[in-house]
Amino acid sequence: MSSEAERKTVCVTGGNGYVASALIKMLLEKGYAINTTVRDPSNPEKVAGFKAMEKLGPLKVFRANLEDEGSFDEAVAGCHYAFLVAAPVYDKSHKSDDLELEIVQGGVQGTLNVMRSCARAGTVKRVIFTSSTAAVSSRRPLEGDGHVLDESCWSDIEYLRSMEKLSPTQAYSISKVLSEREATKFAEENGLSLVTLCPVVTVGKSPAVRVDTSVPACLSLITGDEQMLNILKGIERASGWSMPIVHIDDLCAAEIFVAEKESASGRYICGSLNTTVTEIAGFLANKYPQYNVRCDCLDESHPEKPTISLSSAKLVGEGFEFKYKTLDEMYDDLVAYGRELGLVPN
Ligand SMILES: NC(=O)c1ccc[n+]([C@@H]2O[C@H](COP(=O)([O-])OP(=O)(O)OC[C@H]3O[C@@H](n4cnc5c(N)ncnc54)[C@H](OP(=O)(O)O)[C@@H]3O)[C@@H](O)[C@H]2O)c1
């Protein structure tokens, strides 16, 4: 057990999700006790990933919904840290057309709802909010290349709202910008310590038994899943023609790093490689000749090299070290996970 953990109880919201389940595993391995939340714990698929993790340490599962005021009170009570990971994200199974209501308003109100539970608990020493670089880099395309974006950059809501119809990626960016701003305001007004992590596109193996977000998108060049390929290309376009990625183990380690480091404050971009979909496709075609890698779906509008890069200099400058820095290191694990989940043929 790490000295920081000393069997402190911490809350991780949305424990069945791709990122949250990996974070829970890492926290348990470090000696923390976990309270986590699931929207529907009676659904066996939503709790299946916890079975193996319960052996690692104390793990309690609570029912909570971001839409219900007070829903997180019980899960957060007595906790030392609260990791806000659950959020309405647009995925393959999405049914509703009202992105403004579900993604934008749902994200903001859900974040505030959990923040209010944290304030009521009176024990939470720090809230770690998982935002996204979707709140950093979605903007009018920049001229030329070599642009570096850091934590001072915000996605341009006015520009995103000026589009004829709100797309899922735009709604997600707006939701993350507004959630970050509202969470910061609430934390200031209520004397809560808040640190925000802005991860780039996250890859690698997690205990989650079902994945709908970055994993199927990043594997779509191999699986050929058209809907996911469009999401992948949409992310690259929305990120200013770049495809920054991070390994999930590095993301979870960064979540814990900014929780435990007392002097941490504000936003932290978390990404270790700035690449492009074209570069990834070339790498995959070379490394996995047995698969029909979809290099054919990329025309000349997709650049070879990223136009902008997202900088994690703040995180690294404060002492964080990324373990996974190359496509080789990151995709090895991702492809193996895809095979386990039945997304990628053996
Ligand atoms: N994956 C990435 O590349 C990436 C990159 C940057 C940031 N992030 C952020 O990381 C977080 C997790 O993303 P993920 O990729 O792990 O997605 P995920 O697997 O879809 O997890 C999302 C979680 O949020 C829960 N959730 C959604 N709406 C909810 C509601 N109304 N009430 C309670 N829980 C709700 C989901 O529960 P159900 O299973 O019941 O729907 C699920 O547990 C999100 O905040 C996302 O913005 C992810």
mmCIF file of C-alpha atoms and ligand atoms in Angstrom:
data_model
loop_
_atom_site.group_PDB
_atom_site.id
_atom_site.type_symbol
_atom_site.label_atom_id
_atom_site.label_comp_id
_atom_site.label_asym_id
_atom_site.label_seq_id
_atom_site.Cartn_x
_atom_site.Cartn_y
_atom_site.Cartn_z
ATOM 1 C CA MET A 1 0.000 0.000 0.000
ATOM 2 C CA SER A 2 1.385 3.454 -0.865
ATOM 3 C CA SER A 3 1.831 5.826 2.059
ATOM 4 C CA GLU A 4 -0.677 8.221 0.468
ATOM 5 C CA ALA A 5 -3.372 5.570 0.291
ATOM 6 C CA GLU A 6 -3.296 4.385 3.943
ATOM 7 C CA ARG A 7 -6.641 2.756 3.154
ATOM 8 C CA LYS A 8 -8.337 6.055 2.422
ATOM 9 C CA THR A 9 -11.725 5.714 0.762
ATOM 10 C CA VAL A 10 -12.128 7.498 -2.542
ATOM 11 C CA CYS A 11 -15.082 7.755 -4.900
ATOM 12 C CA VAL A 12 -14.887 7.047 -8.635
ATOM 13 C CA THR A 13 -18.085 7.809 -10.562
ATOM 14 C CA GLY A 14 -19.296 5.600 -13.420
ATOM 15 C CA GLY A 15 -17.182 2.595 -12.377
ATOM 16 C CA ASN A 16 -18.293 0.353 -15.226
ATOM 17 C CA GLY A 17 -16.904 2.755 -17.834
ATOM 18 C CA TYR A 18 -13.716 2.273 -19.817
ATOM 19 C CA VAL A 19 -11.597 4.885 -17.999
ATOM 20 C CA ALA A 20 -13.201 4.571 -14.555
ATOM 21 C CA SER A 21 -12.756 0.802 -14.296
ATOM 22 C CA ALA A 22 -9.037 1.080 -15.076
ATOM 23 C CA LEU A 23 -8.735 3.883 -12.523
ATOM 24 C CA ILE A 24 -10.482 1.774 -9.861
ATOM 25 C CA LYS A 25 -8.094 -1.116 -10.522
ATOM 26 C CA MET A 26 -5.046 1.120 -10.176
ATOM 27 C CA LEU A 27 -6.400 2.788 -7.012
ATOM 28 C CA LEU A 28 -7.129 -0.620 -5.423
ATOM 29 C CA GLU A 29 -3.612 -1.785 -6.316
ATOM 30 C CA LYS A 30 -2.277 1.307 -4.554
ATOM 31 C CA GLY A 31 -4.240 0.442 -1.405
ATOM 32 C CA TYR A 32 -7.219 2.787 -1.629
ATOM 33 C CA ALA A 33 -10.724 1.607 -0.725
ATOM 34 C CA ILE A 34 -13.257 2.456 -3.419
ATOM 35 C CA ASN A 35 -16.826 3.643 -3.507
ATOM 36 C CA THR A 36 -18.021 3.588 -7.063
ATOM 37 C CA THR A 37 -21.302 4.314 -8.812
ATOM 38 C CA VAL A 38 -23.196 2.605 -11.600
ATOM 39 C CA ARG A 39 -26.411 3.818 -13.173
ATOM 40 C CA ASP A 40 -27.948 0.362 -13.208
ATOM 41 C CA PRO A 41 -26.229 -2.166 -10.882
ATOM 42 C CA SER A 42 -29.012 -4.705 -11.586
ATOM 43 C CA ASN A 43 -27.703 -5.051 -15.150
ATOM 44 C CA PRO A 44 -25.125 -7.908 -14.984
ATOM 45 C CA GLU A 45 -23.121 -6.434 -17.881
ATOM 46 C CA LYS A 46 -22.608 -3.191 -15.941
ATOM 47 C CA VAL A 47 -21.077 -4.903 -12.901
ATOM 48 C CA ALA A 48 -19.282 -7.823 -14.583
ATOM 49 C CA GLY A 49 -15.926 -6.007 -14.617
ATOM 50 C CA PHE A 50 -15.929 -5.619 -10.807
ATOM 51 C CA LYS A 51 -15.725 -9.338 -9.999
ATOM 52 C CA ALA A 52 -11.989 -9.680 -10.639
ATOM 53 C CA MET A 53 -11.274 -6.330 -8.980
ATOM 54 C CA GLU A 54 -13.004 -7.125 -5.695
ATOM 55 C CA LYS A 55 -10.074 -9.427 -4.900
ATOM 56 C CA LEU A 56 -7.720 -6.444 -4.975
ATOM 57 C CA GLY A 57 -9.324 -4.547 -2.088
ATOM 58 C CA PRO A 58 -12.523 -2.990 -0.686
ATOM 59 C CA LEU A 59 -14.889 -1.998 -3.499
ATOM 60 C CA LYS A 60 -18.459 -0.848 -2.855
ATOM 61 C CA VAL A 61 -20.914 -0.228 -5.660
ATOM 62 C CA PHE A 62 -23.702 2.380 -5.339
ATOM 63 C CA ARG A 63 -26.573 3.196 -7.678
ATOM 64 C CA ALA A 64 -26.384 6.795 -8.908
ATOM 65 C CA ASN A 65 -27.542 8.805 -11.897
ATOM 66 C CA LEU A 66 -26.069 12.169 -12.928
ATOM 67 C CA GLU A 67 -29.596 13.360 -13.682
ATOM 68 C CA ASP A 68 -30.829 12.903 -10.100
ATOM 69 C CA GLU A 69 -30.028 15.542 -7.529
ATOM 70 C CA GLY A 70 -28.466 14.020 -4.400
ATOM 71 C CA SER A 71 -27.933 10.688 -6.136
ATOM 72 C CA PHE A 72 -24.193 10.645 -5.324
ATOM 73 C CA ASP A 73 -24.493 11.644 -1.643
ATOM 74 C CA GLU A 74 -24.113 8.126 -0.296
ATOM 75 C CA ALA A 75 -21.201 7.155 -2.561
ATOM 76 C CA VAL A 76 -19.243 10.316 -1.782
ATOM 77 C CA ALA A 77 -19.905 10.384 1.989
ATOM 78 C CA GLY A 78 -16.685 9.876 3.962
ATOM 79 C CA CYS A 79 -14.484 9.955 0.849
ATOM 80 C CA HIS A 80 -11.071 11.617 0.748
ATOM 81 C CA TYR A 81 -10.963 12.179 -3.016
ATOM 82 C CA ALA A 82 -13.759 12.195 -5.580
ATOM 83 C CA PHE A 83 -12.843 11.288 -9.143
ATOM 84 C CA LEU A 84 -15.597 12.605 -11.433
ATOM 85 C CA VAL A 85 -15.329 10.338 -14.452
ATOM 86 C CA ALA A 86 -18.935 9.521 -15.416
ATOM 87 C CA ALA A 87 -20.321 11.787 -18.115
ATOM 88 C CA PRO A 88 -22.827 11.560 -20.927
ATOM 89 C CA VAL A 89 -20.621 10.669 -23.879
ATOM 90 C CA TYR A 90 -21.782 10.127 -27.425
ATOM 91 C CA ASP A 91 -21.318 6.510 -28.365
ATOM 92 C CA LYS A 92 -22.456 3.965 -30.880
ATOM 93 C CA SER A 93 -25.556 2.999 -28.961
ATOM 94 C CA HIS A 94 -26.755 6.581 -28.670
ATOM 95 C CA LYS A 95 -30.446 6.939 -29.479
ATOM 96 C CA SER A 96 -31.492 10.500 -28.653
ATOM 97 C CA ASP A 97 -31.288 13.350 -31.161
ATOM 98 C CA ASP A 98 -31.328 16.050 -28.492
ATOM 99 C CA LEU A 99 -27.570 16.496 -28.061
ATOM 100 C CA GLU A 100 -28.019 19.890 -26.403
ATOM 101 C CA LEU A 101 -30.165 18.389 -23.668
ATOM 102 C CA GLU A 102 -28.384 15.084 -23.221
ATOM 103 C CA ILE A 103 -24.716 15.860 -23.777
ATOM 104 C CA VAL A 104 -24.429 19.601 -23.071
ATOM 105 C CA GLN A 105 -26.970 20.190 -20.298
ATOM 106 C CA GLY A 106 -26.668 16.612 -19.006
ATOM 107 C CA GLY A 107 -22.894 16.977 -18.641
ATOM 108 C CA VAL A 108 -23.023 20.347 -16.886
ATOM 109 C CA GLN A 109 -25.893 19.513 -14.520
ATOM 110 C CA GLY A 110 -24.442 16.068 -13.792
ATOM 111 C CA THR A 111 -21.070 17.568 -12.879
ATOM 112 C CA LEU A 112 -22.690 20.118 -10.568
ATOM 113 C CA ASN A 113 -24.842 17.433 -9.044
ATOM 114 C CA VAL A 114 -21.767 15.405 -7.981
ATOM 115 C CA MET A 115 -19.938 18.578 -6.872
ATOM 116 C CA ARG A 116 -22.869 19.384 -4.566
ATOM 117 C CA SER A 117 -22.623 15.864 -3.079
ATOM 118 C CA CYS A 118 -18.876 16.469 -2.507
ATOM 119 C CA ALA A 119 -19.566 19.754 -0.720
ATOM 120 C CA ARG A 120 -22.255 18.145 1.453
ATOM 121 C CA ALA A 121 -19.930 15.237 2.382
ATOM 122 C CA GLY A 122 -17.508 17.634 4.078
ATOM 123 C CA THR A 123 -14.709 15.027 3.889
ATOM 124 C CA VAL A 124 -13.585 15.450 0.277
ATOM 125 C CA LYS A 125 -10.087 16.923 0.187
ATOM 126 C CA ARG A 126 -9.933 17.123 -3.584
ATOM 127 C CA VAL A 127 -12.210 16.662 -6.570
ATOM 128 C CA ILE A 128 -10.513 15.417 -9.725
ATOM 129 C CA PHE A 129 -12.661 16.235 -12.712
ATOM 130 C CA THR A 130 -12.045 14.320 -15.927
ATOM 131 C CA SER A 131 -12.601 16.755 -18.752
ATOM 132 C CA SER A 132 -11.061 16.227 -22.191
ATOM 133 C CA THR A 133 -8.879 18.019 -24.704
ATOM 134 C CA ALA A 134 -12.195 18.396 -26.538
ATOM 135 C CA ALA A 135 -12.451 21.387 -24.168
ATOM 136 C CA VAL A 136 -9.063 22.669 -25.373
ATOM 137 C CA SER A 137 -8.627 22.240 -29.107
ATOM 138 C CA SER A 138 -12.017 22.464 -30.873
ATOM 139 C CA ARG A 139 -11.799 25.717 -32.762
ATOM 140 C CA ARG A 140 -11.690 27.384 -36.162
ATOM 141 C CA PRO A 141 -8.871 25.659 -38.116
ATOM 142 C CA LEU A 142 -5.516 27.353 -37.526
ATOM 143 C CA GLU A 143 -3.413 28.498 -40.503
ATOM 144 C CA GLY A 144 -0.103 26.709 -41.031
ATOM 145 C CA ASP A 145 1.306 24.109 -38.707
ATOM 146 C CA GLY A 146 3.532 23.764 -35.640
ATOM 147 C CA HIS A 147 0.887 25.165 -33.261
ATOM 148 C CA VAL A 148 1.212 24.088 -29.632
ATOM 149 C CA LEU A 149 -1.883 24.208 -27.402
ATOM 150 C CA ASP A 150 -1.604 24.249 -23.629
ATOM 151 C CA GLU A 151 -3.934 24.615 -20.634
ATOM 152 C CA SER A 152 -4.559 28.298 -21.396
ATOM 153 C CA CYS A 153 -6.432 27.284 -24.577
ATOM 154 C CA TRP A 154 -10.182 26.719 -24.584
ATOM 155 C CA SER A 155 -12.376 25.298 -27.300
ATOM 156 C CA ASP A 156 -14.308 28.050 -29.030
ATOM 157 C CA ILE A 157 -17.952 27.660 -28.018
ATOM 158 C CA GLU A 158 -19.123 30.536 -30.203
ATOM 159 C CA TYR A 159 -17.542 28.928 -33.253
ATOM 160 C CA LEU A 160 -18.949 25.490 -32.354
ATOM 161 C CA ARG A 161 -22.426 26.935 -31.854
ATOM 162 C CA SER A 162 -22.273 28.772 -35.175
ATOM 163 C CA MET A 163 -22.570 25.465 -37.084
ATOM 164 C CA GLU A 164 -25.908 24.778 -38.739
ATOM 165 C CA LYS A 165 -26.504 21.584 -36.749
ATOM 166 C CA LEU A 166 -24.771 20.540 -33.555
ATOM 167 C CA SER A 167 -22.697 17.394 -34.155
ATOM 168 C CA PRO A 168 -21.911 14.893 -31.361
ATOM 169 C CA THR A 169 -18.249 15.978 -31.208
ATOM 170 C CA GLN A 170 -19.247 19.665 -31.004
ATOM 171 C CA ALA A 171 -21.826 18.944 -28.283
ATOM 172 C CA TYR A 172 -19.179 16.995 -26.352
ATOM 173 C CA SER A 173 -16.656 19.870 -26.599
ATOM 174 C CA ILE A 174 -19.230 22.445 -25.459
ATOM 175 C CA SER A 175 -20.311 20.183 -22.598
ATOM 176 C CA LYS A 176 -16.742 19.780 -21.358
ATOM 177 C CA VAL A 177 -15.937 23.525 -21.561
ATOM 178 C CA LEU A 178 -19.114 24.491 -19.673
ATOM 179 C CA SER A 179 -18.721 21.656 -17.133
ATOM 180 C CA GLU A 180 -15.148 22.727 -16.365
ATOM 181 C CA ARG A 181 -16.185 26.355 -15.937
ATOM 182 C CA GLU A 182 -19.176 25.566 -13.730
ATOM 183 C CA ALA A 183 -17.178 23.091 -11.637
ATOM 184 C CA THR A 184 -14.423 25.678 -11.104
ATOM 185 C CA LYS A 185 -16.946 28.333 -10.067
ATOM 186 C CA PHE A 186 -18.695 25.922 -7.701
ATOM 187 C CA ALA A 187 -15.389 24.792 -6.164
ATOM 188 C CA GLU A 188 -14.323 28.398 -5.546
ATOM 189 C CA GLU A 189 -17.653 29.336 -3.993
ATOM 190 C CA ASN A 190 -17.717 26.258 -1.767
ATOM 191 C CA GLY A 191 -14.068 25.995 -0.718
ATOM 192 C CA LEU A 192 -13.424 22.701 -2.544
ATOM 193 C CA SER A 193 -10.039 21.847 -4.045
ATOM 194 C CA LEU A 194 -10.578 20.999 -7.700
ATOM 195 C CA VAL A 195 -8.056 19.741 -10.246
ATOM 196 C CA THR A 196 -9.061 19.067 -13.830
ATOM 197 C CA LEU A 197 -7.461 16.570 -16.131
ATOM 198 C CA CYS A 198 -7.901 17.009 -19.888
ATOM 199 C CA PRO A 199 -6.995 13.659 -21.437
ATOM 200 C CA VAL A 200 -6.481 13.206 -25.150
ATOM 201 C CA VAL A 201 -7.893 10.147 -26.950
ATOM 202 C CA THR A 202 -7.261 7.199 -24.645
ATOM 203 C CA VAL A 203 -6.216 3.698 -25.706
ATOM 204 C CA GLY A 204 -5.092 0.436 -24.099
ATOM 205 C CA LYS A 205 -6.555 -2.343 -22.032
ATOM 206 C CA SER A 206 -8.999 -1.714 -19.199
ATOM 207 C CA PRO A 207 -11.073 -4.090 -17.049
ATOM 208 C CA ALA A 208 -14.251 -2.830 -18.786
ATOM 209 C CA VAL A 209 -16.012 -5.701 -20.523
ATOM 210 C CA ARG A 210 -17.849 -3.420 -22.947
ATOM 211 C CA VAL A 211 -16.373 -0.367 -24.637
ATOM 212 C CA ASP A 212 -18.152 2.191 -26.772
ATOM 213 C CA THR A 213 -15.847 5.198 -26.968
ATOM 214 C CA SER A 214 -12.153 5.610 -27.892
ATOM 215 C CA VAL A 215 -11.328 1.884 -28.087
ATOM 216 C CA PRO A 216 -13.677 0.937 -30.955
ATOM 217 C CA ALA A 217 -12.871 4.286 -32.620
ATOM 218 C CA CYS A 218 -9.103 3.683 -32.499
ATOM 219 C CA LEU A 219 -9.536 0.077 -33.648
ATOM 220 C CA SER A 220 -11.860 1.036 -36.509
ATOM 221 C CA LEU A 221 -8.972 1.222 -38.986
ATOM 222 C CA ILE A 222 -8.642 -2.524 -38.379
ATOM 223 C CA THR A 223 -12.273 -3.502 -37.793
ATOM 224 C CA GLY A 224 -13.578 -1.388 -40.688
ATOM 225 C CA ASP A 225 -16.565 -0.277 -38.561
ATOM 226 C CA GLU A 226 -17.779 2.654 -40.694
ATOM 227 C CA GLN A 227 -19.592 4.484 -37.889
ATOM 228 C CA MET A 228 -16.510 4.322 -35.678
ATOM 229 C CA LEU A 229 -14.223 5.300 -38.586
ATOM 230 C CA ASN A 230 -16.339 8.421 -39.042
ATOM 231 C CA ILE A 231 -16.074 9.171 -35.318
ATOM 232 C CA LEU A 232 -12.274 8.725 -35.501
ATOM 233 C CA LYS A 233 -12.009 11.057 -38.491
ATOM 234 C CA GLY A 234 -14.385 13.491 -36.763
ATOM 235 C CA ILE A 235 -12.151 13.573 -33.679
ATOM 236 C CA GLU A 236 -9.106 14.326 -35.833
ATOM 237 C CA ARG A 237 -10.910 17.135 -37.655
ATOM 238 C CA ALA A 238 -12.347 18.569 -34.421
ATOM 239 C CA SER A 239 -8.907 18.466 -32.765
ATOM 240 C CA GLY A 240 -7.501 20.811 -35.437
ATOM 241 C CA TRP A 241 -6.156 17.981 -37.624
ATOM 242 C CA SER A 242 -4.297 16.079 -34.995
ATOM 243 C CA MET A 243 -4.850 12.791 -33.236
ATOM 244 C CA PRO A 244 -3.237 13.015 -29.818
ATOM 245 C CA ILE A 245 -3.277 9.756 -27.852
ATOM 246 C CA VAL A 246 -2.435 8.481 -24.383
ATOM 247 C CA HIS A 247 -2.300 5.018 -22.844
ATOM 248 C CA ILE A 248 -4.979 4.357 -20.232
ATOM 249 C CA ASP A 249 -2.403 3.320 -17.606
ATOM 250 C CA ASP A 250 -0.697 6.693 -18.015
ATOM 251 C CA LEU A 251 -4.043 8.500 -17.782
ATOM 252 C CA CYS A 252 -4.989 6.677 -14.556
ATOM 253 C CA ALA A 253 -1.536 7.280 -13.080
ATOM 254 C CA ALA A 254 -1.955 10.988 -13.923
ATOM 255 C CA GLU A 255 -5.388 11.084 -12.238
ATOM 256 C CA ILE A 256 -3.827 9.725 -9.047
ATOM 257 C CA PHE A 257 -0.749 11.962 -9.414
ATOM 258 C CA VAL A 258 -2.822 15.187 -9.511
ATOM 259 C CA ALA A 259 -4.992 13.934 -6.627
ATOM 260 C CA GLU A 260 -2.058 13.154 -4.354
ATOM 261 C CA LYS A 261 0.180 16.097 -5.271
ATOM 262 C CA GLU A 262 -0.916 18.787 -2.875
ATOM 263 C CA SER A 263 0.415 21.665 -4.968
ATOM 264 C CA ALA A 264 -1.454 20.535 -8.118
ATOM 265 C CA SER A 265 -4.013 23.058 -9.329
ATOM 266 C CA GLY A 266 -6.015 24.060 -12.375
ATOM 267 C CA ARG A 267 -6.080 22.121 -15.637
ATOM 268 C CA TYR A 268 -3.657 19.472 -16.864
ATOM 269 C CA ILE A 269 -3.515 18.236 -20.443
ATOM 270 C CA CYS A 270 -2.681 14.524 -20.420
ATOM 271 C CA GLY A 271 -1.322 13.079 -23.659
ATOM 272 C CA SER A 272 1.973 11.493 -24.641
ATOM 273 C CA LEU A 273 1.877 11.315 -28.437
ATOM 274 C CA ASN A 274 0.676 13.766 -31.072
ATOM 275 C CA THR A 275 -0.013 11.857 -34.262
ATOM 276 C CA THR A 276 -2.572 11.642 -37.093
ATOM 277 C CA VAL A 277 -5.040 9.050 -38.371
ATOM 278 C CA THR A 278 -2.881 8.721 -41.514
ATOM 279 C CA GLU A 279 0.210 7.977 -39.448
ATOM 280 C CA ILE A 280 -1.712 5.425 -37.336
ATOM 281 C CA ALA A 281 -3.113 3.718 -40.461
ATOM 282 C CA GLY A 282 0.394 3.434 -41.986
ATOM 283 C CA PHE A 283 1.755 2.025 -38.738
ATOM 284 C CA LEU A 284 -1.060 -0.535 -38.413
ATOM 285 C CA ALA A 285 -0.823 -1.675 -42.058
ATOM 286 C CA ASN A 286 2.867 -2.316 -41.535
ATOM 287 C CA LYS A 287 2.586 -3.988 -38.144
ATOM 288 C CA TYR A 288 -0.547 -6.075 -38.783
ATOM 289 C CA PRO A 289 -0.385 -7.191 -42.426
ATOM 290 C CA GLN A 290 -2.970 -9.908 -41.623
ATOM 291 C CA TYR A 291 -5.690 -7.234 -41.277
ATOM 292 C CA ASN A 292 -7.225 -5.175 -44.049
ATOM 293 C CA VAL A 293 -6.226 -1.815 -42.523
ATOM 294 C CA ARG A 294 -8.485 0.897 -43.964
ATOM 295 C CA CYS A 295 -5.842 3.213 -45.428
ATOM 296 C CA ASP A 296 -8.250 3.564 -48.380
ATOM 297 C CA CYS A 297 -10.683 5.740 -46.408
ATOM 298 C CA LEU A 298 -8.178 8.578 -45.960
ATOM 299 C CA ASP A 299 -7.960 11.189 -48.707
ATOM 300 C CA GLU A 300 -5.493 14.062 -49.094
ATOM 301 C CA SER A 301 -7.493 16.221 -46.623
ATOM 302 C CA HIS A 302 -6.023 14.041 -43.857
ATOM 303 C CA PRO A 303 -2.529 15.315 -43.071
ATOM 304 C CA GLU A 304 0.461 13.024 -42.583
ATOM 305 C CA LYS A 305 1.740 15.045 -39.614
ATOM 306 C CA PRO A 306 -0.352 16.855 -36.973
ATOM 307 C CA THR A 307 -1.057 20.534 -37.600
ATOM 308 C CA ILE A 308 -1.232 21.221 -33.889
ATOM 309 C CA SER A 309 0.093 19.435 -30.839
ATOM 310 C CA LEU A 310 -1.342 19.275 -27.349
ATOM 311 C CA SER A 311 1.312 19.921 -24.730
ATOM 312 C CA SER A 312 1.537 18.000 -21.456
ATOM 313 C CA ALA A 313 4.526 20.098 -20.363
ATOM 314 C CA LYS A 314 2.700 21.272 -17.228
ATOM 315 C CA LEU A 315 2.068 17.700 -16.015
ATOM 316 C CA VAL A 316 5.604 16.550 -16.877
ATOM 317 C CA GLY A 317 7.119 19.732 -15.412
ATOM 318 C CA GLU A 318 5.500 18.900 -12.078
ATOM 319 C CA GLY A 319 7.094 15.458 -12.036
ATOM 320 C CA PHE A 320 4.763 13.115 -13.933
ATOM 321 C CA GLU A 321 6.371 10.540 -16.229
ATOM 322 C CA PHE A 322 4.565 8.910 -19.158
ATOM 323 C CA LYS A 323 5.369 5.210 -19.627
ATOM 324 C CA TYR A 324 3.871 4.726 -23.085
ATOM 325 C CA LYS A 325 5.152 7.061 -25.764
ATOM 326 C CA THR A 326 5.074 5.248 -29.103
ATOM 327 C CA LEU A 327 2.323 3.819 -31.322
ATOM 328 C CA ASP A 328 4.004 0.434 -30.976
ATOM 329 C CA GLU A 329 3.724 0.447 -27.165
ATOM 330 C CA MET A 330 0.164 1.729 -27.161
ATOM 331 C CA TYR A 331 -1.368 -0.324 -29.964
ATOM 332 C CA ASP A 332 0.130 -3.665 -28.825
ATOM 333 C CA ASP A 333 -2.066 -3.620 -25.788
ATOM 334 C CA LEU A 334 -5.057 -2.093 -27.591
ATOM 335 C CA VAL A 335 -5.143 -4.736 -30.331
ATOM 336 C CA ALA A 336 -4.837 -7.530 -27.729
ATOM 337 C CA TYR A 337 -7.749 -5.970 -25.785
ATOM 338 C CA GLY A 338 -9.774 -5.691 -29.004
ATOM 339 C CA ARG A 339 -9.217 -9.413 -29.608
ATOM 340 C CA GLU A 340 -10.311 -10.252 -26.045
ATOM 341 C CA LEU A 341 -13.508 -8.247 -26.510
ATOM 342 C CA GLY A 342 -14.193 -9.878 -29.874
ATOM 343 C CA LEU A 343 -13.865 -6.581 -31.769
ATOM 344 C CA VAL A 344 -10.733 -7.671 -33.650
ATOM 345 C CA PRO A 345 -10.373 -11.137 -35.209
ATOM 346 C CA ASN A 346 -7.633 -13.350 -33.733
HETATM 347 N N1 LIG B 1 -12.057 7.523 -23.712
HETATM 348 C C1 LIG B 1 -11.404 8.612 -24.043
HETATM 349 O O1 LIG B 1 -10.645 8.645 -25.017
HETATM 350 C C2 LIG B 1 -11.554 9.872 -23.219
HETATM 351 C C3 LIG B 1 -10.714 10.960 -23.532
HETATM 352 C C4 LIG B 1 -10.859 12.124 -22.807
HETATM 353 C C5 LIG B 1 -11.771 12.206 -21.783
HETATM 354 N N2 LIG B 1 -12.574 11.137 -21.511
HETATM 355 C C6 LIG B 1 -13.549 11.281 -20.436
HETATM 356 O O2 LIG B 1 -13.438 10.175 -19.579
HETATM 357 C C7 LIG B 1 -14.713 9.884 -19.026
HETATM 358 C C8 LIG B 1 -15.055 8.435 -19.250
HETATM 359 O O3 LIG B 1 -15.072 8.164 -20.635
HETATM 360 P P1 LIG B 1 -15.055 6.660 -21.169
HETATM 361 O O4 LIG B 1 -14.343 6.664 -22.468
HETATM 362 O O5 LIG B 1 -14.633 5.766 -20.104
HETATM 363 O O6 LIG B 1 -16.603 6.451 -21.507
HETATM 364 P P2 LIG B 1 -17.595 5.280 -21.058
HETATM 365 O O7 LIG B 1 -16.920 3.971 -21.057
HETATM 366 O O8 LIG B 1 -18.803 5.437 -21.929
HETATM 367 O O9 LIG B 1 -17.950 5.688 -19.587
HETATM 368 C C9 LIG B 1 -18.897 6.692 -19.312
HETATM 369 C C10 LIG B 1 -19.496 6.385 -17.965
HETATM 370 O O10 LIG B 1 -20.388 7.438 -17.607
HETATM 371 C C11 LIG B 1 -21.599 6.847 -17.185
HETATM 372 N N3 LIG B 1 -22.752 7.723 -17.400
HETATM 373 C C12 LIG B 1 -23.180 8.290 -18.546
HETATM 374 N N4 LIG B 1 -24.303 8.998 -18.318
HETATM 375 C C13 LIG B 1 -24.594 8.845 -16.997
HETATM 376 C C14 LIG B 1 -25.625 9.299 -16.154
HETATM 377 N N5 LIG B 1 -26.625 10.055 -16.596
HETATM 378 N N6 LIG B 1 -25.594 8.963 -14.836
HETATM 379 C C15 LIG B 1 -24.603 8.191 -14.342
HETATM 380 N N7 LIG B 1 -23.592 7.710 -15.094
HETATM 381 C C16 LIG B 1 -23.601 8.041 -16.404
HETATM 382 C C17 LIG B 1 -21.740 5.587 -18.021
HETATM 383 O O11 LIG B 1 -22.692 4.721 -17.428
HETATM 384 P P3 LIG B 1 -23.564 3.708 -18.331
HETATM 385 O O12 LIG B 1 -22.664 2.554 -18.648
HETATM 386 O O13 LIG B 1 -24.704 3.368 -17.473
HETATM 387 O O14 LIG B 1 -23.946 4.469 -19.577
HETATM 388 C C18 LIG B 1 -20.315 5.074 -17.962
HETATM 389 O O15 LIG B 1 -20.081 4.415 -16.762
HETATM 390 C C19 LIG B 1 -15.700 10.856 -19.645
HETATM 391 O O16 LIG B 1 -15.868 11.950 -18.791
HETATM 392 C C20 LIG B 1 -14.993 11.269 -20.923
HETATM 393 O O17 LIG B 1 -15.405 12.536 -21.321
HETATM 394 C C21 LIG B 1 -12.490 9.967 -22.208
#
